[in-house]
Amino acid sequence: MMYYGYWYFVMPIMAALAIIFVFLFFYLIKPFAMGPGMRMNMRSDPLDILKEKFARGEITEEEFKKKKDLLS
């Protein structure tokens, strides 16, 4: 018995699975490949960034309050 037509159905499925596994691999490995500073910046929301700038002295208290009111 010859099943030549069988591969026309299986090959696209195998190719799709291979592509999915490659994307999953890189998606799961990416957080471990980044340094700690890069991971922290990915999860920061605008209010946290504003608080950090105020703590570092990059903005004044007045600027902080204005920008905080805009975000809230």
XYZ file of N, CA and C in Angstrom:
216
model
N 0.834 -1.178 0.000
C 0.000 0.000 0.000
C 0.882 1.245 0.000
N 0.518 2.176 -0.821
C 1.250 3.431 -0.907
C 0.375 4.561 -0.369
N 0.949 5.373 0.495
C 0.222 6.490 1.100
C 0.886 7.817 0.728
N 1.033 8.055 -0.564
C 1.716 9.273 -0.986
C 0.913 10.531 -0.645
N -0.393 10.484 -0.721
C -1.225 11.646 -0.452
C -1.277 12.027 1.013
N -0.884 11.143 1.877
C -0.918 11.383 3.319
C -0.023 12.545 3.713
N 1.135 12.673 3.090
C 2.101 13.710 3.460
C 1.636 15.118 3.108
N 0.758 15.222 2.114
C 0.244 16.544 1.771
C -0.600 17.119 2.905
N -1.169 16.266 3.716
C -1.960 16.711 4.860
C -1.084 16.938 6.090
N -0.096 16.095 6.302
C 0.716 16.138 7.513
C 1.782 17.231 7.465
N 2.386 17.463 6.325
C 3.496 18.422 6.236
C 3.104 19.844 6.649
N 1.970 20.396 6.205
C 1.617 21.749 6.673
C 1.372 21.807 8.182
N 0.803 20.755 8.731
C 0.570 20.721 10.174
C 1.899 20.685 10.921
N 2.827 19.881 10.456
C 4.142 19.800 11.097
C 4.889 21.133 10.978
N 4.777 21.783 9.825
C 5.435 23.081 9.649
C 4.832 24.118 10.597
N 3.508 24.118 10.725
C 2.852 25.064 11.636
C 3.267 24.794 13.078
N 3.329 23.539 13.469
C 3.761 23.198 14.826
C 5.207 23.621 15.075
N 6.063 23.436 14.083
C 7.464 23.840 14.235
C 7.569 25.351 14.430
N 6.809 26.105 13.652
C 6.829 27.568 13.780
C 6.302 27.987 15.149
N 5.241 27.347 15.609
C 4.684 27.661 16.929
C 5.700 27.374 18.026
N 6.396 26.236 17.932
C 7.398 25.898 18.942
C 8.559 26.887 18.946
N 8.972 27.351 17.777
C 10.065 28.330 17.705
C 9.640 29.638 18.376
N 8.435 30.118 18.062
C 7.959 31.351 18.692
C 7.800 31.185 20.198
N 7.270 30.061 20.647
C 7.135 29.819 22.082
C 8.489 29.776 22.770
N 9.454 29.141 22.122
C 10.796 29.050 22.690
C 11.370 30.440 22.925
N 11.312 31.301 21.900
C 11.866 32.642 22.048
C 11.042 33.492 23.008
N 9.740 33.293 23.052
C 8.889 34.037 23.977
C 9.201 33.669 25.424
N 9.476 32.394 25.677
C 9.764 31.950 27.038
C 11.202 32.238 27.455
N 12.129 32.267 26.501
C 13.542 32.498 26.803
C 13.845 33.991 26.943
N 13.102 34.853 26.266
C 13.393 36.289 26.245
C 13.540 36.909 27.636
N 12.646 36.648 28.596
C 12.818 37.264 29.925
C 14.114 36.855 30.627
N 14.585 35.648 30.380
C 15.817 35.197 31.020
C 17.052 35.774 30.334
N 16.937 36.136 29.061
C 18.068 36.672 28.313
C 18.301 38.150 28.620
N 17.277 38.835 29.104
C 17.413 40.260 29.419
C 18.084 40.448 30.768
N 18.710 41.586 30.911
C 19.297 41.933 32.195
C 18.206 42.367 33.163
N 18.523 42.476 34.441
C 17.503 42.846 35.424
C 16.921 44.237 35.193
N 17.714 45.167 34.698
C 17.212 46.514 34.438
C 16.195 46.546 33.319
N 16.413 45.738 32.296
C 15.478 45.705 31.178
C 14.148 45.091 31.596
N 14.191 44.060 32.428
C 12.955 43.429 32.892
C 12.143 44.395 33.738
N 12.826 45.187 34.551
C 12.124 46.126 35.412
C 11.429 47.203 34.579
N 12.091 47.687 33.534
C 11.516 48.729 32.695
C 10.315 48.232 31.899
N 10.272 46.945 31.597
C 9.152 46.413 30.833
C 7.856 46.463 31.634
N 7.920 46.362 32.933
C 6.728 46.247 33.756
C 6.341 47.562 34.437
N 7.052 48.631 34.170
C 6.781 49.901 34.842
C 5.573 50.586 34.217
N 4.691 51.070 35.060
C 3.582 51.860 34.553
C 3.963 53.337 34.682
N 3.232 54.235 34.046
C 3.618 55.656 34.043
C 3.770 56.275 35.432
N 2.924 55.893 36.370
C 3.022 56.469 37.713
C 4.308 56.037 38.405
N 4.711 54.788 38.213
C 5.977 54.324 38.789
C 7.166 55.077 38.195
N 7.122 55.306 36.897
C 8.200 56.050 36.237
C 8.258 57.473 36.790
N 7.084 58.077 36.966
C 7.019 59.433 37.515
C 7.593 59.481 38.928
N 7.261 58.492 39.747
C 7.792 58.434 41.113
C 9.307 58.270 41.112
N 9.820 57.462 40.194
C 11.275 57.279 40.104
C 11.968 58.577 39.712
N 11.392 59.296 38.747
C 11.989 60.574 38.333
C 11.993 61.579 39.484
N 10.916 61.592 40.255
C 10.847 62.496 41.406
C 11.873 62.091 42.460
N 12.008 60.805 42.698
C 12.968 60.321 43.696
C 14.400 60.630 43.283
N 14.684 60.594 41.990
C 16.040 60.901 41.509
C 16.305 62.399 41.433
N 15.264 63.205 41.611
C 15.440 64.653 41.557
C 15.388 65.221 40.155
N 14.882 64.451 39.206
C 14.804 64.926 37.825
C 13.661 65.919 37.631
N 12.625 65.834 38.475
C 11.504 66.769 38.401
C 11.236 67.330 39.800
N 10.630 68.507 39.825
C 10.324 69.145 41.116
C 9.019 68.581 41.678
N 8.741 68.948 42.934
C 7.511 68.478 43.576
C 6.279 69.022 42.853
N 6.375 70.256 42.403
C 5.255 70.868 41.679
C 4.987 70.123 40.365
N 6.056 69.822 39.625
C 5.901 69.062 38.383
C 5.327 67.674 38.662
N 5.809 67.065 39.742
C 5.324 65.737 40.119
C 3.820 65.761 40.370
N 3.365 66.752 41.133
C 1.938 66.836 41.462
C 1.092 67.084 40.217
N 1.559 67.969 39.332
C 0.818 68.250 38.098
C 0.703 66.999 37.232
N 1.816 66.328 37.057
C 1.814 65.140 36.203
C 1.031 63.995 36.836
N 1.082 63.900 38.144
C 0.320 62.859 38.846
C -1.176 63.106 38.673
N -1.593 64.377 38.757
C -3.006 64.709 38.545
C -3.439 64.388 37.116
N -2.553 64.609 36.160
C -2.873 64.278 34.769
C -3.056 62.774 34.578
N -2.249 61.993 35.267
C -2.326 60.537 35.123
C -3.521 59.945 35.856
N -3.959 60.601 36.908
C -5.059 60.055 37.726
C -6.414 60.385 37.162
